[in-house]
Amino acid sequence: MGEEKTQKEEKATIIVKNVDQEVKETLKNIAETSGKAISEVVREALKLYVAARETGAQVVKGIAAATKQVISEDLITIKNIGELSLSKDDIISFEKKIAFVNIDKLEFADDVTPDLFKEKVEQIINVKELIVPKTLPKALFIPKCSYVNKIIQR
């Protein structure tokens, strides 16, 4: 007989001391413009940092290498958006591969083909809800995802 385990999201209080005034102001501004609490902005920043650390062996070379891996010159980074829907034509219009970062709801239209997705979408990081057409195999898009709360195939 196997034991049934339930997974609870555990939250702990972490106190961060000696935060630069500039960082504090930036966090405050991001929170105000996004309508989120500062604690939520900090949690998202920590998730993004952890995701960057997990993106590959280059991260071991330091913070600069991690930044290049996540937000490289060879990528177009689309970030900090509430809701975004993209069609085949939208994706084709981008000249480089795309990284989607910190988006509440990201939706790919039914006309987005597996080949186009593979060619143009590099990473999907910190997305609350990802909606993809059933024509996209899970093996194609799941490896590109980090910190995605909910995936819907329609």
Short mmCIF file of C-alpha atoms in Angstrom, two decimals:
data_model
loop_
_atom_site.label_atom_id
_atom_site.label_comp_id
_atom_site.label_asym_id
_atom_site.label_seq_id
_atom_site.Cartn_x
_atom_site.Cartn_y
_atom_site.Cartn_z
CA MET A 1 0.00 0.00 0.00
CA GLY A 2 1.35 3.39 -0.96
CA GLU A 3 1.03 6.39 1.26
CA GLU A 4 -1.05 9.22 -0.07
CA LYS A 5 0.78 12.51 0.26
CA THR A 6 -0.75 15.93 0.00
CA GLN A 7 1.42 18.82 -0.92
CA LYS A 8 0.83 22.12 0.89
CA GLU A 9 2.38 25.37 -0.13
CA GLU A 10 4.44 26.42 2.84
CA LYS A 11 5.29 30.04 3.38
CA ALA A 12 7.92 31.33 5.75
CA THR A 13 8.84 34.79 6.86
CA ILE A 14 12.23 35.95 5.63
CA ILE A 15 13.69 39.23 6.82
CA VAL A 16 16.05 40.97 4.44
CA LYS A 17 18.37 43.48 6.07
CA ASN A 18 20.47 46.25 4.54
CA VAL A 19 18.50 46.62 1.30
CA ASP A 20 19.76 49.57 -0.74
CA GLN A 21 17.42 52.56 -0.90
CA GLU A 22 17.42 52.33 -4.71
CA VAL A 23 16.27 48.70 -4.58
CA LYS A 24 13.56 49.57 -2.04
CA GLU A 25 12.28 52.40 -4.23
CA THR A 26 12.32 50.19 -7.32
CA LEU A 27 10.35 47.47 -5.52
CA LYS A 28 7.87 50.05 -4.27
CA ASN A 29 7.42 51.50 -7.78
CA ILE A 30 6.94 48.07 -9.35
CA ALA A 31 4.39 47.19 -6.69
CA GLU A 32 2.47 50.43 -7.22
CA THR A 33 2.43 50.21 -11.03
CA SER A 34 1.49 46.53 -11.08
CA GLY A 35 -1.09 46.78 -8.30
CA LYS A 36 0.69 44.14 -6.25
CA ALA A 37 1.98 44.08 -2.70
CA ILE A 38 5.73 44.60 -2.24
CA SER A 39 5.95 41.12 -0.72
CA GLU A 40 4.44 39.64 -3.90
CA VAL A 41 6.93 41.54 -6.07
CA VAL A 42 9.80 40.25 -3.92
CA ARG A 43 8.46 36.66 -4.15
CA GLU A 44 8.29 36.97 -7.95
CA ALA A 45 11.83 38.37 -8.06
CA LEU A 46 13.09 35.45 -5.98
CA LYS A 47 11.30 32.98 -8.28
CA LEU A 48 12.89 34.62 -11.32
CA TYR A 49 16.32 34.47 -9.71
CA VAL A 50 15.90 30.77 -8.90
CA ALA A 51 14.63 30.11 -12.45
CA ALA A 52 17.68 31.89 -13.86
CA ARG A 53 19.95 29.70 -11.72
CA GLU A 54 18.29 26.58 -13.14
CA THR A 55 18.47 27.52 -16.83
CA GLY A 56 21.77 25.88 -17.59
CA ALA A 57 25.40 25.23 -16.91
CA GLN A 58 26.39 28.77 -17.91
CA VAL A 59 24.78 30.07 -14.72
CA VAL A 60 27.64 28.59 -12.72
CA LYS A 61 29.92 31.23 -14.25
CA GLY A 62 28.16 33.91 -12.21
CA ILE A 63 25.39 36.43 -12.20
CA ALA A 64 26.48 38.00 -15.49
CA ALA A 65 26.26 34.65 -17.26
CA ALA A 66 22.83 34.03 -15.71
CA THR A 67 21.58 37.36 -16.95
CA LYS A 68 22.83 36.63 -20.45
CA GLN A 69 21.14 33.22 -20.37
CA VAL A 70 17.75 34.55 -19.30
CA ILE A 71 17.74 37.89 -21.10
CA SER A 72 20.21 37.45 -23.89
CA GLU A 73 20.85 39.82 -26.77
CA ASP A 74 19.62 37.01 -28.99
CA LEU A 75 16.20 37.08 -27.30
CA ILE A 76 13.30 39.44 -27.30
CA THR A 77 12.03 39.56 -23.73
CA ILE A 78 8.35 40.27 -23.17
CA LYS A 79 7.77 40.88 -19.49
CA ASN A 80 5.52 42.28 -16.77
CA ILE A 81 2.20 42.03 -18.63
CA GLY A 82 -1.23 41.20 -17.21
CA GLU A 83 -2.75 39.34 -20.18
CA LEU A 84 -1.27 38.60 -23.59
CA SER A 85 -2.75 36.69 -26.54
CA LEU A 86 -0.55 35.86 -29.52
CA SER A 87 -1.49 34.59 -32.97
CA LYS A 88 0.72 32.98 -35.59
CA ASP A 89 1.21 36.35 -37.32
CA ASP A 90 2.12 38.03 -34.02
CA ILE A 91 4.83 35.46 -33.33
CA ILE A 92 6.17 35.54 -36.90
CA SER A 93 6.55 39.33 -36.64
CA PHE A 94 9.29 38.96 -34.00
CA GLU A 95 12.74 38.81 -35.58
CA LYS A 96 14.34 36.80 -32.76
CA LYS A 97 13.40 34.09 -30.30
CA ILE A 98 11.09 35.22 -27.51
CA ALA A 99 11.28 34.87 -23.72
CA PHE A 100 8.04 35.49 -21.82
CA VAL A 101 8.64 36.60 -18.23
CA ASN A 102 6.28 37.58 -15.42
CA ILE A 103 2.94 37.42 -17.24
CA ASP A 104 -0.35 36.73 -15.51
CA LYS A 105 -2.16 35.11 -18.47
CA LEU A 106 -0.35 34.06 -21.66
CA GLU A 107 -2.40 32.59 -24.50
CA PHE A 108 -1.27 31.16 -27.83
CA ALA A 109 -3.92 31.08 -30.58
CA ASP A 110 -5.01 27.90 -32.35
CA ASP A 111 -3.09 28.88 -35.50
CA VAL A 112 0.29 28.64 -33.71
CA THR A 113 1.95 25.52 -35.11
CA PRO A 114 4.41 23.26 -33.29
CA ASP A 115 7.17 24.22 -35.75
CA LEU A 116 6.59 27.94 -35.21
CA PHE A 117 6.47 27.52 -31.42
CA LYS A 118 9.72 25.52 -31.48
CA GLU A 119 11.41 28.10 -33.70
CA LYS A 120 10.34 31.27 -31.88
CA VAL A 121 9.53 30.54 -28.20
CA GLU A 122 12.65 30.14 -26.05
CA GLN A 123 11.39 30.43 -22.46
CA ILE A 124 8.22 30.93 -20.44
CA ILE A 125 9.05 32.04 -16.89
CA ASN A 126 6.77 33.01 -14.00
CA VAL A 127 3.42 32.83 -15.79
CA LYS A 128 0.27 32.35 -13.73
CA GLU A 129 -1.85 30.87 -16.53
CA LEU A 130 -0.57 29.48 -19.83
CA ILE A 131 -3.13 28.59 -22.51
CA VAL A 132 -1.93 26.61 -25.53
CA PRO A 133 -3.73 24.85 -28.39
CA LYS A 134 -4.10 21.07 -28.24
CA THR A 135 -2.00 20.87 -31.40
CA LEU A 136 1.11 21.74 -29.35
CA PRO A 137 2.58 18.59 -27.77
CA LYS A 138 3.33 18.88 -24.06
CA ALA A 139 6.86 17.62 -24.74
CA LEU A 140 7.37 20.74 -26.85
CA PHE A 141 6.24 23.48 -24.48
CA ILE A 142 6.67 22.11 -20.93
CA PRO A 143 10.51 22.04 -21.07
CA LYS A 144 10.42 25.77 -21.89
CA CYS A 145 8.39 26.53 -18.73
CA SER A 146 9.61 27.58 -15.29
CA TYR A 147 7.26 28.64 -12.50
CA VAL A 148 4.03 28.30 -14.47
CA ASN A 149 1.09 27.95 -12.08
CA LYS A 150 -1.53 26.57 -14.47
CA ILE A 151 -1.41 25.12 -17.99
CA ILE A 152 -4.56 24.76 -20.10
CA GLN A 153 -4.62 22.95 -23.43
CA ARG A 154 -7.74 23.82 -25.43
#
